Amino acid sequence: MRPMPAALAAASLALLALSIAACAPETPPPAQTSLPVQSPARTDAAPMPAPTTTATDRPAVAIPTDCKAILTPAVLAQFGTTPLNDPAFGPSGVLSDGSLKCIWGSPSADTTGLSTTISRVARGPALDALNAFRAEGATCYTPSGGTRCERTWKDKTYPVTDGRTMFWRDDVLIDTVYSNLAPTGYTDAIIAHLFG
């Protein structure tokens, strides 16, 4: 029996490999463990961590009704004489949907102010909102049994820092937007009051 030419042998091996590959079952893609993010602003960012709790893990958390009671004395002191819930800013306090909106700021100030809305938001819509915020460049992590995303930027008009912080846990979303007013420990105080 004469030996097979090298070129013919190589071609036979390639054909055999293709035949075996064609018969092999397709490998399913790995299970998705991170949250999907549409058009991320930063391609080097790590996937946003998923919340570590669900609404069924604990009894329903009550939405607060007092903007000052959710803060510690140390945080309240940082607001000084800044007015709370001035009617010039529109609806605030307990809203018709049961959420609480707290607006710290003076109508006479050009930019300084802070607005927080605490509302009941189901997991799906909450993750959509957090993912959208992350796509804008927010940093997200999982402290205090929930998911927190935050971002700061330079105001387009004034030489001050603006920012936003979102925290979701047990179907409650704390959403704060601020400009030139960011009391140290503000969101942490609210989290401790609601979930402590």
Coordinates of N, CA and C in Angstrom, one line a residue:
M1 N 0.8 -1.2 0.0 CA 0.0 0.0 0.0 C 0.9 1.2 0.0
R2 N 0.6 2.1 -1.0 CA 1.5 3.3 -1.1 C 1.0 4.4 -0.1
P3 N 2.0 5.1 0.4 CA 1.6 6.2 1.4 C 0.9 7.3 0.7
M4 N -0.1 7.9 1.4 CA -1.0 8.9 0.8 C -0.1 10.2 0.7
P5 N -0.2 11.0 -0.4 CA 0.5 12.2 -0.5 C 0.1 13.2 0.6
A6 N 1.1 14.0 1.1 CA 0.9 14.9 2.2 C -0.3 15.8 2.0
A7 N -0.5 16.4 0.9 CA -1.6 17.3 0.6 C -2.9 16.6 0.7
L8 N -3.0 15.4 0.2 CA -4.3 14.7 0.3 C -4.6 14.3 1.7
A9 N -3.5 13.9 2.5 CA -3.7 13.5 3.9 C -4.2 14.7 4.7
A10 N -3.7 15.9 4.5 CA -4.1 17.1 5.2 C -5.5 17.5 4.9
A11 N -5.9 17.3 3.6 CA -7.3 17.6 3.2 C -8.2 16.6 3.8
S12 N -7.8 15.4 3.9 CA -8.7 14.3 4.5 C -8.9 14.7 6.0
L13 N -7.9 15.1 6.7 CA -8.0 15.4 8.1 C -8.9 16.6 8.3
A14 N -8.8 17.6 7.5 CA -9.6 18.8 7.6 C -11.1 18.4 7.4
L15 N -11.3 17.6 6.3 CA -12.7 17.2 6.1 C -13.3 16.4 7.2
L16 N -12.5 15.5 7.9 CA -12.9 14.7 9.0 C -13.2 15.6 10.2
A17 N -12.4 16.6 10.4 CA -12.6 17.6 11.5 C -13.9 18.3 11.3
L18 N -14.2 18.8 10.1 CA -15.4 19.5 9.8 C -16.6 18.6 10.0
S19 N -16.5 17.3 9.6 CA -17.6 16.4 9.8 C -17.9 16.2 11.2
I20 N -16.9 16.1 12.1 CA -17.1 15.9 13.5 C -17.7 17.1 14.1
A21 N -17.2 18.3 13.7 CA -17.8 19.5 14.2 C -19.2 19.7 13.9
A22 N -19.6 19.3 12.6 CA -21.0 19.4 12.2 C -21.9 18.6 13.0
C23 N -21.4 17.4 13.5 CA -22.3 16.5 14.3 C -22.3 16.9 15.7
A24 N -21.4 17.7 16.2 CA -21.4 18.1 17.6 C -22.5 19.0 17.9
P25 N -23.1 18.9 19.1 CA -24.2 19.8 19.5 C -23.7 21.2 19.7
E26 N -24.5 22.2 19.4 CA -24.1 23.6 19.6 C -24.0 23.8 21.1
T27 N -22.9 24.5 21.5 CA -22.8 24.9 22.9 C -23.6 26.1 23.2
P28 N -24.5 26.0 24.1 CA -25.4 27.2 24.4 C -24.5 28.3 25.0
P29 N -24.9 29.6 24.7 CA -24.2 30.7 25.3 C -24.2 30.7 26.8
P30 N -23.2 31.2 27.5 CA -23.2 31.2 28.9 C -24.4 32.1 29.4
A31 N -24.9 31.7 30.6 CA -26.0 32.4 31.2 C -25.6 33.8 31.5
Q32 N -26.5 34.8 31.2 CA -26.2 36.2 31.4 C -26.3 36.5 32.9
T33 N -25.2 37.0 33.5 CA -25.2 37.3 34.9 C -25.2 38.8 35.2
S34 N -24.9 39.6 34.2 CA -24.9 41.0 34.4 C -26.1 41.6 33.7
L35 N -26.5 42.8 34.1 CA -27.6 43.4 33.6 C -27.3 44.0 32.2
P36 N -28.3 43.9 31.3 CA -28.0 44.5 29.9 C -28.0 46.0 30.0
V37 N -27.1 46.6 29.3 CA -27.0 48.1 29.2 C -27.0 48.5 27.8
Q38 N -27.8 49.4 27.4 CA -27.9 49.8 26.0 C -26.9 51.0 25.8
S39 N -26.1 50.9 24.7 CA -25.2 51.9 24.3 C -24.4 52.5 25.5
P40 N -23.6 51.7 26.2 CA -22.8 52.2 27.3 C -21.9 53.3 26.9
A41 N -21.8 54.3 27.8 CA -21.0 55.5 27.5 C -19.5 55.1 27.7
R42 N -19.2 54.1 28.6 CA -17.8 53.7 28.8 C -17.7 52.2 28.5
T43 N -16.9 51.9 27.5 CA -16.7 50.5 27.2 C -15.9 49.7 28.1
D44 N -15.1 50.4 29.0 CA -14.2 49.8 29.9 C -14.9 49.5 31.3
A45 N -16.1 49.9 31.4 CA -16.8 49.8 32.7 C -17.2 48.4 33.0
A46 N -17.1 47.9 34.2 CA -17.5 46.6 34.6 C -19.0 46.5 34.6
P47 N -19.6 45.3 34.4 CA -21.1 45.2 34.4 C -21.6 45.7 35.8
M48 N -22.8 46.3 35.7 CA -23.4 46.8 36.9 C -23.9 45.7 37.8
P49 N -23.5 45.7 39.1 CA -23.9 44.6 39.9 C -25.5 44.5 40.0
A50 N -26.0 43.3 40.1 CA -27.4 43.1 40.3 C -27.8 43.3 41.7
P51 N -29.0 43.8 42.0 CA -29.4 43.9 43.4 C -29.3 42.5 44.1
T52 N -29.0 42.6 45.4 CA -28.8 41.3 46.1 C -30.1 40.9 46.9
T53 N -31.1 41.7 46.8 CA -32.4 41.3 47.5 C -33.5 41.5 46.6
T54 N -34.6 40.9 46.9 CA -35.9 41.1 46.2 C -36.9 41.6 47.2
A55 N -38.1 42.0 46.6 CA -39.1 42.5 47.5 C -39.7 41.4 48.4
T56 N -39.5 40.1 48.1 CA -40.1 39.1 48.9 C -39.2 38.7 50.1
D57 N -37.9 39.2 50.1 CA -37.0 38.9 51.2 C -37.4 39.5 52.5
R58 N -38.1 40.6 52.5 CA -38.5 41.4 53.7 C -39.9 41.9 53.6
P59 N -40.5 42.3 54.7 CA -41.8 43.0 54.6 C -41.6 44.3 53.8
A60 N -42.8 44.7 53.2 CA -42.8 45.9 52.4 C -42.3 47.1 53.3
V61 N -41.4 47.9 52.7 CA -40.9 49.1 53.4 C -41.9 50.3 53.2
A62 N -42.2 50.9 54.2 CA -43.2 52.1 54.1 C -42.5 53.3 53.6
I63 N -43.1 54.0 52.7 CA -42.6 55.2 52.1 C -42.8 56.3 53.2
P64 N -41.7 57.0 53.6 CA -41.8 58.0 54.6 C -42.7 59.2 54.2
T65 N -43.1 60.0 55.2 CA -44.0 61.1 54.9 C -43.4 62.5 55.4
D66 N -42.1 62.4 56.0 CA -41.5 63.6 56.5 C -40.1 63.8 56.0
C67 N -39.8 64.9 55.3 CA -38.5 65.1 54.7 C -37.4 65.3 55.7
K68 N -37.7 65.8 56.9 CA -36.7 66.0 57.9 C -36.5 64.8 58.7
A69 N -37.5 64.0 59.0 CA -37.4 62.8 59.9 C -36.5 61.7 59.3
I70 N -36.3 61.8 57.9 CA -35.5 60.7 57.3 C -34.0 61.0 57.4
L71 N -33.6 62.2 57.9 CA -32.2 62.6 58.0 C -31.7 62.7 59.4
T72 N -30.4 62.6 59.6 CA -29.8 62.7 60.9 C -29.6 64.2 61.3
P73 N -29.5 64.5 62.6 CA -29.2 65.9 62.9 C -27.9 66.4 62.2
A74 N -26.9 65.6 62.0 CA -25.7 66.0 61.4 C -25.9 66.4 59.9
V75 N -26.8 65.7 59.2 CA -27.1 66.0 57.8 C -28.0 67.2 57.8
L76 N -29.0 67.3 58.6 CA -29.8 68.5 58.6 C -29.1 69.8 58.9
A77 N -28.1 69.7 59.7 CA -27.3 70.9 60.1 C -26.5 71.4 58.8
Q78 N -26.2 70.5 57.9 CA -25.5 71.0 56.7 C -26.4 71.8 55.7
F79 N -27.7 71.7 55.9 CA -28.6 72.5 55.1 C -28.7 73.9 55.6
G80 N -28.3 74.2 56.8 CA -28.4 75.5 57.4 C -29.8 76.1 57.3
T81 N -29.9 77.3 56.6 CA -31.2 78.0 56.5 C -31.8 77.7 55.1
T82 N -31.3 76.7 54.4 CA -31.9 76.4 53.1 C -33.4 76.0 53.2
P83 N -34.3 76.6 52.5 CA -35.7 76.3 52.7 C -36.0 74.9 52.2
L84 N -37.0 74.3 52.7 CA -37.5 73.0 52.3 C -38.9 73.1 51.7
N85 N -39.1 72.5 50.6 CA -40.4 72.4 49.9 C -41.0 73.8 49.7
D86 N -40.3 74.7 49.1 CA -40.9 76.0 48.8 C -41.9 75.8 47.7
P87 N -43.1 76.4 47.8 CA -44.1 76.2 46.8 C -43.7 76.6 45.4
A88 N -42.7 77.5 45.3 CA -42.3 77.9 44.0 C -41.7 76.8 43.1
F89 N -41.3 75.7 43.7 CA -40.7 74.6 43.0 C -41.8 73.6 42.5
G90 N -43.0 73.8 42.9 CA -44.1 72.9 42.5 C -44.4 71.9 43.6
P91 N -45.1 70.8 43.2 CA -45.5 69.8 44.2 C -44.4 69.2 44.9
S92 N -44.5 69.0 46.3 CA -43.5 68.4 47.1 C -44.2 67.8 48.3
G93 N -43.4 67.2 49.2 CA -44.0 66.5 50.3 C -44.6 65.2 49.8
V94 N -45.7 64.7 50.5 CA -46.3 63.5 50.1 C -47.2 63.8 48.8
L95 N -46.9 63.1 47.7 CA -47.5 63.3 46.5 C -48.7 62.3 46.3
S96 N -49.6 62.6 45.3 CA -50.8 61.8 45.1 C -50.6 60.3 44.9
D97 N -49.4 59.9 44.4 CA -49.1 58.5 44.2 C -48.5 57.9 45.4
G98 N -48.4 58.6 46.5 CA -47.8 58.0 47.7 C -46.3 58.2 47.9
S99 N -45.7 58.7 46.9 CA -44.2 59.0 47.0 C -44.0 60.3 47.8
L100 N -42.7 60.4 48.3 CA -42.3 61.6 49.0 C -41.3 62.4 48.2
K101 N -41.6 63.6 48.0 CA -40.6 64.5 47.3 C -40.1 65.6 48.2
C102 N -38.8 65.7 48.4 CA -38.2 66.7 49.3 C -37.3 67.6 48.4
I103 N -37.6 68.9 48.4 CA -36.9 69.8 47.6 C -36.3 70.9 48.6
W104 N -34.9 70.8 48.6 CA -34.2 71.8 49.4 C -33.6 72.8 48.5
G105 N -34.0 74.1 48.7 CA -33.5 75.2 47.8 C -34.3 76.4 48.0
S106 N -33.7 77.5 47.6 CA -34.3 78.8 47.6 C -34.7 79.2 46.2
P107 N -35.9 79.7 46.0 CA -36.3 80.2 44.6 C -35.4 81.3 44.1
S108 N -34.8 82.0 45.0 CA -33.9 83.2 44.6 C -32.5 82.7 44.2
A109 N -32.2 81.4 44.5 CA -30.8 81.0 44.2 C -30.8 80.5 42.7
D110 N -29.7 80.9 42.0 CA -29.6 80.5 40.6 C -29.4 79.0 40.4
T111 N -28.7 78.3 41.2 CA -28.4 76.9 40.9 C -28.5 76.0 42.2
T112 N -28.2 76.5 43.3 CA -28.0 75.7 44.5 C -29.3 75.0 44.9
G113 N -29.3 73.7 45.0 CA -30.5 73.0 45.4 C -30.4 71.5 45.4
L114 N -31.3 70.8 46.0 CA -31.3 69.3 46.0 C -32.8 68.9 46.0
S115 N -33.0 67.8 45.2 CA -34.4 67.3 45.2 C -34.3 65.8 45.3
T116 N -35.1 65.2 46.2 CA -35.1 63.7 46.4 C -36.5 63.2 46.2
T117 N -36.7 62.2 45.5 CA -38.0 61.5 45.4 C -37.8 60.1 45.9
I118 N -38.7 59.7 46.9 CA -38.7 58.3 47.4 C -40.0 57.7 47.0
S119 N -39.9 56.7 46.1 CA -41.1 56.1 45.6 C -41.0 54.6 45.5
R120 N -42.2 54.0 45.3 CA -42.2 52.5 45.2 C -42.1 52.2 43.7
V121 N -41.0 51.4 43.4 CA -40.7 51.1 42.0 C -40.4 49.6 41.9
A122 N -41.1 48.8 41.1 CA -40.8 47.4 41.0 C -39.4 47.1 40.4
R123 N -39.0 45.9 40.5 CA -37.6 45.6 40.1 C -37.3 45.9 38.7
G124 N -38.2 45.5 37.8 CA -37.9 45.6 36.3 C -37.7 47.1 35.9
P125 N -38.7 48.0 36.2 CA -38.5 49.4 35.9 C -37.3 50.0 36.6
A126 N -37.1 49.6 37.9 CA -35.9 50.1 38.6 C -34.6 49.8 37.9
L127 N -34.5 48.5 37.5 CA -33.3 48.1 36.8 C -33.1 48.8 35.5
D128 N -34.2 49.1 34.8 CA -34.2 49.8 33.5 C -33.6 51.2 33.8
A129 N -34.1 51.9 34.9 CA -33.7 53.2 35.2 C -32.2 53.2 35.6
L130 N -31.8 52.3 36.4 CA -30.4 52.2 36.9 C -29.5 51.9 35.7
N131 N -29.9 51.0 34.8 CA -29.1 50.8 33.6 C -28.9 52.0 32.7
A132 N -30.0 52.7 32.5 CA -30.0 53.9 31.7 C -29.0 54.9 32.3
F133 N -29.1 55.1 33.6 CA -28.2 56.0 34.3 C -26.8 55.6 34.2
R134 N -26.5 54.3 34.3 CA -25.2 53.7 34.2 C -24.6 54.0 32.8
A135 N -25.5 53.9 31.8 CA -25.1 54.2 30.4 C -24.7 55.6 30.2
E136 N -25.1 56.5 31.1 CA -24.7 57.9 31.0 C -23.4 58.2 31.7
G137 N -22.8 57.1 32.3 CA -21.5 57.2 32.9 C -21.5 57.1 34.4
A138 N -22.7 56.7 35.0 CA -22.8 56.5 36.5 C -22.0 55.3 36.9
T139 N -21.5 55.4 38.1 CA -20.8 54.3 38.8 C -21.8 53.6 39.6
C140 N -21.9 52.2 39.5 CA -22.9 51.5 40.3 C -22.2 50.4 41.1
Y141 N -22.8 50.2 42.3 CA -22.3 49.1 43.2 C -23.4 48.7 44.1
T142 N -23.2 47.7 45.0 CA -24.3 47.1 45.8 C -24.0 47.2 47.3
P143 N -24.2 48.4 47.8 CA -24.1 48.6 49.3 C -25.4 48.4 50.0
S144 N -25.4 48.1 51.3 CA -26.6 48.2 52.1 C -27.7 47.3 51.6
G145 N -27.4 46.2 50.9 CA -28.4 45.3 50.4 C -29.2 45.7 49.2
G146 N -28.7 46.8 48.6 CA -29.4 47.3 47.4 C -28.4 47.6 46.3
T147 N -28.9 48.4 45.3 CA -28.0 48.8 44.2 C -28.0 50.4 44.2
R148 N -26.8 50.9 44.1 CA -26.6 52.4 44.1 C -25.8 52.8 42.9
C149 N -26.3 53.8 42.2 CA -25.6 54.4 41.1 C -25.4 55.9 41.4
E150 N -24.3 56.4 41.0 CA -24.1 57.9 41.3 C -23.1 58.4 40.2
R151 N -23.3 59.7 40.0 CA -22.5 60.4 39.0 C -22.5 61.9 39.3
T152 N -21.4 62.6 39.1 CA -21.3 64.0 39.2 C -20.7 64.6 37.9
W153 N -21.0 65.9 37.7 CA -20.5 66.6 36.5 C -20.5 68.1 36.8
K154 N -19.8 68.8 35.9 CA -19.7 70.2 36.1 C -20.9 70.9 35.5
D155 N -21.5 71.8 36.2 CA -22.6 72.5 35.7 C -22.3 73.3 34.4
K156 N -23.2 73.3 33.5 CA -22.9 73.9 32.2 C -22.9 75.4 32.2
T157 N -23.6 76.0 33.2 CA -23.7 77.4 33.3 C -22.8 78.0 34.4
Y158 N -22.8 77.4 35.6 CA -22.1 77.9 36.7 C -20.9 77.0 37.1
P159 N -19.9 77.6 37.8 CA -18.7 76.9 38.2 C -19.0 76.0 39.5
V160 N -20.0 75.2 39.4 CA -20.3 74.3 40.5 C -20.5 72.9 40.0
T161 N -20.6 71.9 41.0 CA -20.8 70.5 40.7 C -22.2 70.1 40.8
D162 N -22.7 69.4 39.8 CA -24.1 68.9 39.8 C -23.9 67.3 40.0
G163 N -25.0 66.7 40.4 CA -24.9 65.2 40.5 C -26.2 64.6 40.7
R164 N -26.2 63.3 40.7 CA -27.4 62.4 40.9 C -27.0 61.2 41.6
T165 N -27.8 60.7 42.5 CA -27.6 59.4 43.2 C -28.9 58.7 43.2
M166 N -28.9 57.4 42.8 CA -30.1 56.5 42.8 C -29.7 55.3 43.6
F167 N -30.7 54.9 44.5 CA -30.5 53.7 45.3 C -31.8 53.0 45.3
W168 N -31.7 51.7 45.0 CA -33.0 50.8 44.9 C -32.8 49.6 45.8
R169 N -33.8 49.3 46.6 CA -33.8 48.1 47.4 C -35.3 47.8 47.8
D170 N -35.7 46.5 47.7 CA -37.0 46.1 48.2 C -38.1 46.9 47.6
D171 N -38.0 47.2 46.3 CA -39.1 48.0 45.6 C -39.2 49.4 46.0
V172 N -38.2 50.0 46.6 CA -38.2 51.4 47.0 C -37.0 52.0 46.3
L173 N -37.3 53.1 45.6 CA -36.2 53.9 44.9 C -36.0 55.3 45.5
I174 N -34.8 55.6 45.8 CA -34.4 56.9 46.4 C -33.6 57.6 45.2
D175 N -34.2 58.6 44.7 CA -33.6 59.3 43.5 C -33.4 60.8 43.9
T176 N -32.1 61.1 43.9 CA -31.7 62.5 44.3 C -30.9 63.2 43.2
V177 N -31.3 64.4 42.8 CA -30.6 65.2 41.9 C -30.2 66.5 42.6
Y178 N -29.0 67.0 42.4 CA -28.6 68.1 43.2 C -27.6 69.0 42.3
S179 N -27.5 70.3 42.8 CA -26.6 71.2 42.2 C -26.0 72.1 43.3
N180 N -24.7 72.0 43.4 CA -24.0 72.8 44.4 C -24.5 72.6 45.8
L181 N -25.1 71.5 46.1 CA -25.6 71.2 47.5 C -25.6 69.7 47.7
A182 N -24.6 69.2 48.3 CA -24.5 67.7 48.5 C -24.0 67.4 49.9
P183 N -24.9 67.4 50.9 CA -24.5 67.2 52.3 C -23.9 65.8 52.4
T184 N -22.8 65.8 53.2 CA -22.1 64.5 53.4 C -23.1 63.6 54.2
G185 N -23.2 62.3 53.7 CA -24.0 61.3 54.4 C -25.5 61.4 54.1
Y186 N -25.9 62.2 53.2 CA -27.3 62.4 52.9 C -28.1 61.1 52.5
T187 N -27.6 60.5 51.5 CA -28.3 59.3 51.0 C -28.2 58.2 52.0
D188 N -27.0 58.1 52.7 CA -26.8 57.0 53.7 C -27.8 57.2 54.8
A189 N -28.1 58.4 55.2 CA -29.0 58.7 56.3 C -30.4 58.2 55.9
I190 N -30.8 58.5 54.7 CA -32.1 58.0 54.2 C -32.2 56.5 54.2
I191 N -31.1 55.8 53.7 CA -31.1 54.4 53.6 C -31.2 53.8 55.0
A192 N -30.5 54.4 56.0 CA -30.5 53.9 57.4 C -31.9 54.0 58.0
H193 N -32.6 55.1 57.6 CA -33.9 55.4 58.2 C -34.9 54.4 57.6
L194 N -34.8 54.1 56.3 CA -35.8 53.3 55.7 C -35.6 51.8 56.0
F195 N -34.3 51.4 55.9 CA -34.0 49.9 56.0 C -33.3 49.5 57.2
G196 N -32.9 50.5 58.1 CA -32.1 50.2 59.2 C -32.7 49.2 60.2

